[in-house]
Short mmCIF file of C-alpha atoms and ligand atoms in Angstrom, two decimals:
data_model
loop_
_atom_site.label_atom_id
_atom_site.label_comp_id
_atom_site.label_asym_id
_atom_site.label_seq_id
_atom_site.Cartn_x
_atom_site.Cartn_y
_atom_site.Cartn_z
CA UNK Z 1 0.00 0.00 0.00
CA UNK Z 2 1.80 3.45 -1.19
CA UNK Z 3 1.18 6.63 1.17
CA UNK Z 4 -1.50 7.74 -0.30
CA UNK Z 5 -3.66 4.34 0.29
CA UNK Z 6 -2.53 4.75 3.89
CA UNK Z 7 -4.53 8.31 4.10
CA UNK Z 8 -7.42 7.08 2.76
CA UNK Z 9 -7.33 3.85 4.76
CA UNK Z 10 -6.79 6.10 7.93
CA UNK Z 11 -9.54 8.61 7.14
CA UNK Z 12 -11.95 6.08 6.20
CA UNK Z 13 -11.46 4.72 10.05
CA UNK Z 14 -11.42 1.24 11.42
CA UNK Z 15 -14.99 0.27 10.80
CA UNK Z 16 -13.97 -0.13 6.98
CA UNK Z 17 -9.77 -1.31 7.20
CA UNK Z 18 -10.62 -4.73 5.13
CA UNK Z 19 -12.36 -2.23 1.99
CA UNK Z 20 -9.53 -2.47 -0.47
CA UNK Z 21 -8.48 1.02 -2.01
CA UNK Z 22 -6.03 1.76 -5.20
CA UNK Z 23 -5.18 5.14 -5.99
CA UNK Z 24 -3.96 5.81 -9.33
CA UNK Z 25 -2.06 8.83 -10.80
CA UNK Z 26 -3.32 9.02 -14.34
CA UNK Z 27 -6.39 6.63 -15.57
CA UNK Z 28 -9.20 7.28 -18.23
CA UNK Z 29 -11.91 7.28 -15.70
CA UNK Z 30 -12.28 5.92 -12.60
CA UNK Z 31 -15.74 4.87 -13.21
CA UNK Z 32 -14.72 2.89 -16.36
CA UNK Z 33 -12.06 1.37 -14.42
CA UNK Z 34 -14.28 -0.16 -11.70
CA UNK Z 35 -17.00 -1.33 -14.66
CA UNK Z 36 -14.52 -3.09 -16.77
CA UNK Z 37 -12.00 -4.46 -13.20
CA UNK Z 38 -15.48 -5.78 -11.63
CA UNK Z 39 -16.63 -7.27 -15.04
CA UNK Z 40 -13.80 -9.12 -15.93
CA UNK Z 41 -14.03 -10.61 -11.97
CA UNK Z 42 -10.88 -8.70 -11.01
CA UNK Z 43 -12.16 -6.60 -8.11
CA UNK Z 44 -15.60 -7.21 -6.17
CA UNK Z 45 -17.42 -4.56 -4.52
CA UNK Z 46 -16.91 -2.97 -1.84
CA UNK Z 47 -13.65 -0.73 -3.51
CA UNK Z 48 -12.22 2.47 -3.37
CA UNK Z 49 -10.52 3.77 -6.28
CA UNK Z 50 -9.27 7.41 -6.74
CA UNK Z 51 -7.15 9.39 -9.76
CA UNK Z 52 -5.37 12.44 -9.51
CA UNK Z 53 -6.45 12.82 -13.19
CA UNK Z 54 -8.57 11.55 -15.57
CA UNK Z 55 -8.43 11.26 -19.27
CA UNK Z 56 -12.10 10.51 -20.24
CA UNK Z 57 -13.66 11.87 -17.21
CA UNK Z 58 -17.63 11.33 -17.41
CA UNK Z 59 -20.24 13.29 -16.51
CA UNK Z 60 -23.73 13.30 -16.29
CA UNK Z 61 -26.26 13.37 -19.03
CA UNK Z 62 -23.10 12.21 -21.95
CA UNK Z 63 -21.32 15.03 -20.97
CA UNK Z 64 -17.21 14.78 -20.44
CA UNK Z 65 -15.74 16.06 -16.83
CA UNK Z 66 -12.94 18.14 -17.37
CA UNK Z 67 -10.16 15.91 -14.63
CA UNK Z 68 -6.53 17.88 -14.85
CA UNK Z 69 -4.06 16.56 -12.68
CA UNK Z 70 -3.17 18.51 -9.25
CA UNK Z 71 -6.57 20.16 -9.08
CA UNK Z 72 -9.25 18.18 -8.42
CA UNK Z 73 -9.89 14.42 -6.34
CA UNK Z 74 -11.94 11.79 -8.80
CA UNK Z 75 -13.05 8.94 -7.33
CA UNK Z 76 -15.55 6.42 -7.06
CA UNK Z 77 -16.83 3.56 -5.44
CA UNK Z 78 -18.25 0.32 -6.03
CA UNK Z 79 -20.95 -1.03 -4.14
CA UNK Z 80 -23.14 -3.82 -3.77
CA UNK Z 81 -26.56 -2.73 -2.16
CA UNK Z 82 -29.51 -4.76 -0.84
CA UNK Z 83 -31.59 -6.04 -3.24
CA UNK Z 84 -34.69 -3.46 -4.50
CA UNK Z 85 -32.52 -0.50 -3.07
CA UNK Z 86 -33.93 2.57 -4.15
CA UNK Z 87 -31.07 4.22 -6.84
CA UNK Z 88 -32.74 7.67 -5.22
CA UNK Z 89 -31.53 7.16 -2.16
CA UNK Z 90 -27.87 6.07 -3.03
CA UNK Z 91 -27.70 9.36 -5.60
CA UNK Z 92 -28.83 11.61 -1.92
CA UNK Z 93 -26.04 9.52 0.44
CA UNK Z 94 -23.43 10.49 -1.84
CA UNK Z 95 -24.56 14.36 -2.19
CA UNK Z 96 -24.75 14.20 1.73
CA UNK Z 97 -21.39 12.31 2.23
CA UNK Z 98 -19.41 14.70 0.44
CA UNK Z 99 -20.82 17.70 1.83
CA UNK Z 100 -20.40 16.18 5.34
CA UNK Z 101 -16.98 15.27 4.50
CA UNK Z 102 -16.04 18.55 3.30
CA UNK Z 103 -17.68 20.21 6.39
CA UNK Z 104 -15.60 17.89 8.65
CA UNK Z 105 -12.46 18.84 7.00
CA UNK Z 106 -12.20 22.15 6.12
CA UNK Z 107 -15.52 23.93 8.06
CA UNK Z 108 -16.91 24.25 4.28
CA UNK Z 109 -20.67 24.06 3.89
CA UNK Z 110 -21.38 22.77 0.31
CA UNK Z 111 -25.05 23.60 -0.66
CA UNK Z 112 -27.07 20.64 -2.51
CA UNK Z 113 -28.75 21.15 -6.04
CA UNK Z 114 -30.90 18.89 -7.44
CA UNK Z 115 -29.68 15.83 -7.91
CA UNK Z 116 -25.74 16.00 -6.73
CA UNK Z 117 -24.29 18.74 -7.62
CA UNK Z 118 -22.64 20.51 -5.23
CA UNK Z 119 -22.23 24.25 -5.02
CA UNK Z 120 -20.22 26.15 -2.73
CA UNK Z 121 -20.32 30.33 -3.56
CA UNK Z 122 -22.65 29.59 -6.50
CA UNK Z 123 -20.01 27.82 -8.25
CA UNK Z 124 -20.17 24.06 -8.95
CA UNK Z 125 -17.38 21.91 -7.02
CA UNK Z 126 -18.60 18.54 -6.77
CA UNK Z 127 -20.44 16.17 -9.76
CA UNK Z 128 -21.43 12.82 -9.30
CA UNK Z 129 -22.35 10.26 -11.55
CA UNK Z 130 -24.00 6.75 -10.25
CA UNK Z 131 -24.06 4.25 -12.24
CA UNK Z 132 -25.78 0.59 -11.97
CA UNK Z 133 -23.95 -2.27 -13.18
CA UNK Z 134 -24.68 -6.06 -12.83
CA UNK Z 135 -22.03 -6.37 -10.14
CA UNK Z 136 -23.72 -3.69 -8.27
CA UNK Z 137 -23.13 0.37 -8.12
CA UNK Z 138 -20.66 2.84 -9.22
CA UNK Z 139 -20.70 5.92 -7.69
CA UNK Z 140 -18.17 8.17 -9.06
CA UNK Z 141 -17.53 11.50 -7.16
CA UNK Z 142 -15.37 14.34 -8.72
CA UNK Z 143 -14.67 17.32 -6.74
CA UNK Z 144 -12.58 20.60 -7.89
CA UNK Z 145 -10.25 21.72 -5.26
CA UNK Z 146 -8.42 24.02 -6.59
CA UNK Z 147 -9.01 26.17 -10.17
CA UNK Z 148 -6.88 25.01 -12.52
CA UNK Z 149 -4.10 27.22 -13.92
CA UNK Z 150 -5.90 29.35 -17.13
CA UNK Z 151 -9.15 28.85 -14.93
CA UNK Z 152 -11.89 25.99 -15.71
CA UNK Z 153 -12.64 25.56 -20.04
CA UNK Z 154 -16.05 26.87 -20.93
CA UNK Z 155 -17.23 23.82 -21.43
CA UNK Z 156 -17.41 23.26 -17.39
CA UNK Z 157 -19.98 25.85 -16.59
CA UNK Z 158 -20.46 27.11 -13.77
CA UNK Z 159 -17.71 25.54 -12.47
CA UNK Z 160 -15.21 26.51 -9.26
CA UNK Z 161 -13.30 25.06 -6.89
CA UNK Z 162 -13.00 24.49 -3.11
CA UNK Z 163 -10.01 26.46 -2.59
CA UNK Z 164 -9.57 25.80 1.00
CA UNK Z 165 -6.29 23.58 2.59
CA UNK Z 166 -7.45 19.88 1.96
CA UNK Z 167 -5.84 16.78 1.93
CA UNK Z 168 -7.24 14.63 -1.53
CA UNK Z 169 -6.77 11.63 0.52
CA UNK Z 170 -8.01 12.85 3.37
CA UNK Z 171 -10.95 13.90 1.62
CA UNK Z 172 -11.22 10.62 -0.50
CA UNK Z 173 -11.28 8.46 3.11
CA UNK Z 174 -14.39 10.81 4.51
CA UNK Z 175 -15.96 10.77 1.95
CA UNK Z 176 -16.16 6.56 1.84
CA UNK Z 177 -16.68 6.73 5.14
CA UNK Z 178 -19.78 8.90 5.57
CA UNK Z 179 -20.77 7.21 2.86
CA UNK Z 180 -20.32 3.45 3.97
CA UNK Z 181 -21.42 3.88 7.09
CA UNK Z 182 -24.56 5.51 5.35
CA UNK Z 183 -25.21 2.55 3.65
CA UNK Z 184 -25.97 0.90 6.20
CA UNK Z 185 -28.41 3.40 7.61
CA UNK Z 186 -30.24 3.71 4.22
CA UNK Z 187 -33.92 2.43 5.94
CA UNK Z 188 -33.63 5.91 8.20
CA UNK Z 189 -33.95 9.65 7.22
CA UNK Z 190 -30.69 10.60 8.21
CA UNK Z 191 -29.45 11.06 4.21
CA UNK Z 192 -32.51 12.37 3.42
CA UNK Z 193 -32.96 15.16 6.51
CA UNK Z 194 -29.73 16.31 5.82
CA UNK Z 195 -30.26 17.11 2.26
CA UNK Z 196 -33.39 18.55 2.63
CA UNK Z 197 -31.89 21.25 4.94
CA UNK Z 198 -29.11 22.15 2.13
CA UNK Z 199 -31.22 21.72 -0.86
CA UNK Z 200 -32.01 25.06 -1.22
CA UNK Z 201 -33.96 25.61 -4.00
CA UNK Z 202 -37.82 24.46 -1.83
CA UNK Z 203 -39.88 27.70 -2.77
CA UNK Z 204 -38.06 28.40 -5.48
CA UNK Z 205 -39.01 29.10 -9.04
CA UNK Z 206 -37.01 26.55 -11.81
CA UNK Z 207 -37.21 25.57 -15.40
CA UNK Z 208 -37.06 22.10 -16.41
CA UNK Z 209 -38.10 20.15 -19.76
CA UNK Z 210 -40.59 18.42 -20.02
CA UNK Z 211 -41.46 16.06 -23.46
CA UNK Z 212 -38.70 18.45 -25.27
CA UNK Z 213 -40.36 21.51 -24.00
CA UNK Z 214 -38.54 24.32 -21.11
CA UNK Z 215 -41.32 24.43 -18.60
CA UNK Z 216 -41.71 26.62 -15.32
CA UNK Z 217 -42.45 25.28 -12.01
CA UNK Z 218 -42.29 25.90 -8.29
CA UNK Z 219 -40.00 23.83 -6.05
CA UNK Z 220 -42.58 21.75 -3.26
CA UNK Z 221 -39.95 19.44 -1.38
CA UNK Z 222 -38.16 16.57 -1.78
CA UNK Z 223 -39.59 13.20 -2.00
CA UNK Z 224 -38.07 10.48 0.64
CA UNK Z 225 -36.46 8.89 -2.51
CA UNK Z 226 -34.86 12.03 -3.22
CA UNK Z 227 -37.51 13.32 -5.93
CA UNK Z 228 -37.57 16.64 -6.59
CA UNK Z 229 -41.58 17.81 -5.90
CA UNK Z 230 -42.93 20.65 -8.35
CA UNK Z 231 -46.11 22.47 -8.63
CA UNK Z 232 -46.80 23.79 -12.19
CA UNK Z 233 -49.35 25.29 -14.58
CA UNK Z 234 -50.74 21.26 -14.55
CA UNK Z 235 -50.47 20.14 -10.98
CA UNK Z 236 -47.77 18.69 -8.84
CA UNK Z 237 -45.54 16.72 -10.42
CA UNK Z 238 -42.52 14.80 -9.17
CA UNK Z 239 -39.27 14.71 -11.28
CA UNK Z 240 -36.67 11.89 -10.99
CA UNK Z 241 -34.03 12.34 -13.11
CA UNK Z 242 -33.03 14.91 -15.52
CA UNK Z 243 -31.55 18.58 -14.53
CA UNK Z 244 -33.23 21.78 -13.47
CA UNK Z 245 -32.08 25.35 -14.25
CA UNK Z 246 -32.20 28.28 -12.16
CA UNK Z 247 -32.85 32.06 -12.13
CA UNK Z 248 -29.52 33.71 -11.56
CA UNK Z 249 -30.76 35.14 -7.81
CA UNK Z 250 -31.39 31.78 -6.87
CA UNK Z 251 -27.62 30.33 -8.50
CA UNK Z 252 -25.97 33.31 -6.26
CA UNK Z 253 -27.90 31.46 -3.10
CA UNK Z 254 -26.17 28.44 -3.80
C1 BTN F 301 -21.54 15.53 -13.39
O1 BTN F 301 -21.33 16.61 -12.80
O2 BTN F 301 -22.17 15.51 -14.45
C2 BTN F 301 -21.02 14.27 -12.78
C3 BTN F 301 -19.52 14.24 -12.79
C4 BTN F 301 -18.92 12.99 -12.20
C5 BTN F 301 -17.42 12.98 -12.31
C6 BTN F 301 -16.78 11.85 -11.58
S1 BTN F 301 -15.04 12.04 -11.48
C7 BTN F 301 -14.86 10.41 -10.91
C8 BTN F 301 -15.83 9.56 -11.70
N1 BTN F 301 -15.25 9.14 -12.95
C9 BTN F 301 -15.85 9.66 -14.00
O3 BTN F 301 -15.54 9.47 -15.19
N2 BTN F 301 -16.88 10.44 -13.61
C10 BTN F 301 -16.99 10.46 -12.16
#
């Protein structure tokens, strides 16, 4: 085990020493990896695996995630939950274990928008993508932590980093272990309490689309599965998956 395996073993605490980790310099993306290694029988869940860059880094909705080295942590995990686990509830516990674990470590308090992004000074810092595989669940987590030299491409959005004195490792280890240990807490609202209270976009007016059309509607709650509850011109309605765009008073909230 190099040093860095040792941080995240350490940060990730007792409760989880037997969860094998690799961290990687350079790979093409760290979700890839852990599809293809647990595929071809190599690795079973759970496992840790982190890059300091990535070369195809994924994001959500076909997009690419912009991974240059010394700036940001990728990671992801592979897990194997119960049976008939709700995928709603796994996309919340990693939101909430990141933002806990970047609370715990630098006093940092991320702000939740719909699904997982997170934002901290209405800047996004933290994407994650879950995906489900036959072998189980990869949830890959990438988090800017510092802007890279020339700033973040276009192509990133509203991107922006955490700035702050952090340890990647450090930060890799919390993160597993808020979320492991919420894992096994998924049948209480612990996850779900603590997103609701940084989700801040309840009351709030948002576009979305609906059948190819941009539609308005105003922000009801979250749904225990992590559904995000809207009232519009039709009714309330609850969305599942997808994205949501803000006014630019409610982006500077975030
Ligand atoms: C998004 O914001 O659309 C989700 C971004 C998820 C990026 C992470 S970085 C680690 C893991 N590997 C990938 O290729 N993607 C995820």
């Amino acid at each position: 085990m190099n040093h860095s395996e040792e941080t995240i073993h350490q940060s990730m605490g007792s409760r989880w020493a037997d969860v094998p980790v690799q961290a990687l310099s350079e790979t093409d993306s760290t979700n890839t990896r852990l599809k293809e290694w647990a595929r071809e029988g190599r690795i079973a869940a759970p496992y840790v695996l982190t890059a300091d860059s990535q070369t195809a880094g994924r994001g959500r909705l076909g997009r690419r995630f912009v991974s240059p080295p010394g700036t940001g942590l990728y990671m992801s995990l592979l897990i194997s939950p119960p049976e008939n686990t709700d995928a709603g509830k796994i996309t919340v516990l990693a939101a909430v274990a990141v933002c806990r674990a970047i609370h715990e470590l630098t006093g940092l308090q991320p702000k939740i928008k719909w699904v997982n992004d997170l934002f901290l000074r209405g800047k996004k810092v933290c994407g994650i993508l879950a995906e489900r595989i036959d072998e189980g669940v990869i949830v890959g987590i990438g988090v800017n932590l510092k802007t890279p030299p020339g700033g973040f491409p276009p192509e990133a959005g509203v991107a922006g980093a955490l700035d702050a004195d952090i340890d990647r490792f450090a930060l890799a280890g919390t993160i597993a272990r808020y979320f492991l240990d919420g894992m096994e807490r998924l049948d209480t609202d612990d996850a779900i309490t603590y997103y609701r209270a940084h989700m801040p976009l309840i009351g709030q007016e948002i576009r979305y689309q609906k059948d190819g059309q941009e539609k308005s509607a105003r922000v009801t709650g979250v749904s225990d599965d992590g559904g995000l509850m809207i009232e519009d011109d039709s009714g309330p309605h609850i969305l599942r998956t997808g994205e949501v765009s803000l006014g630019s008073q409610v982006f500077e909230g975030l």
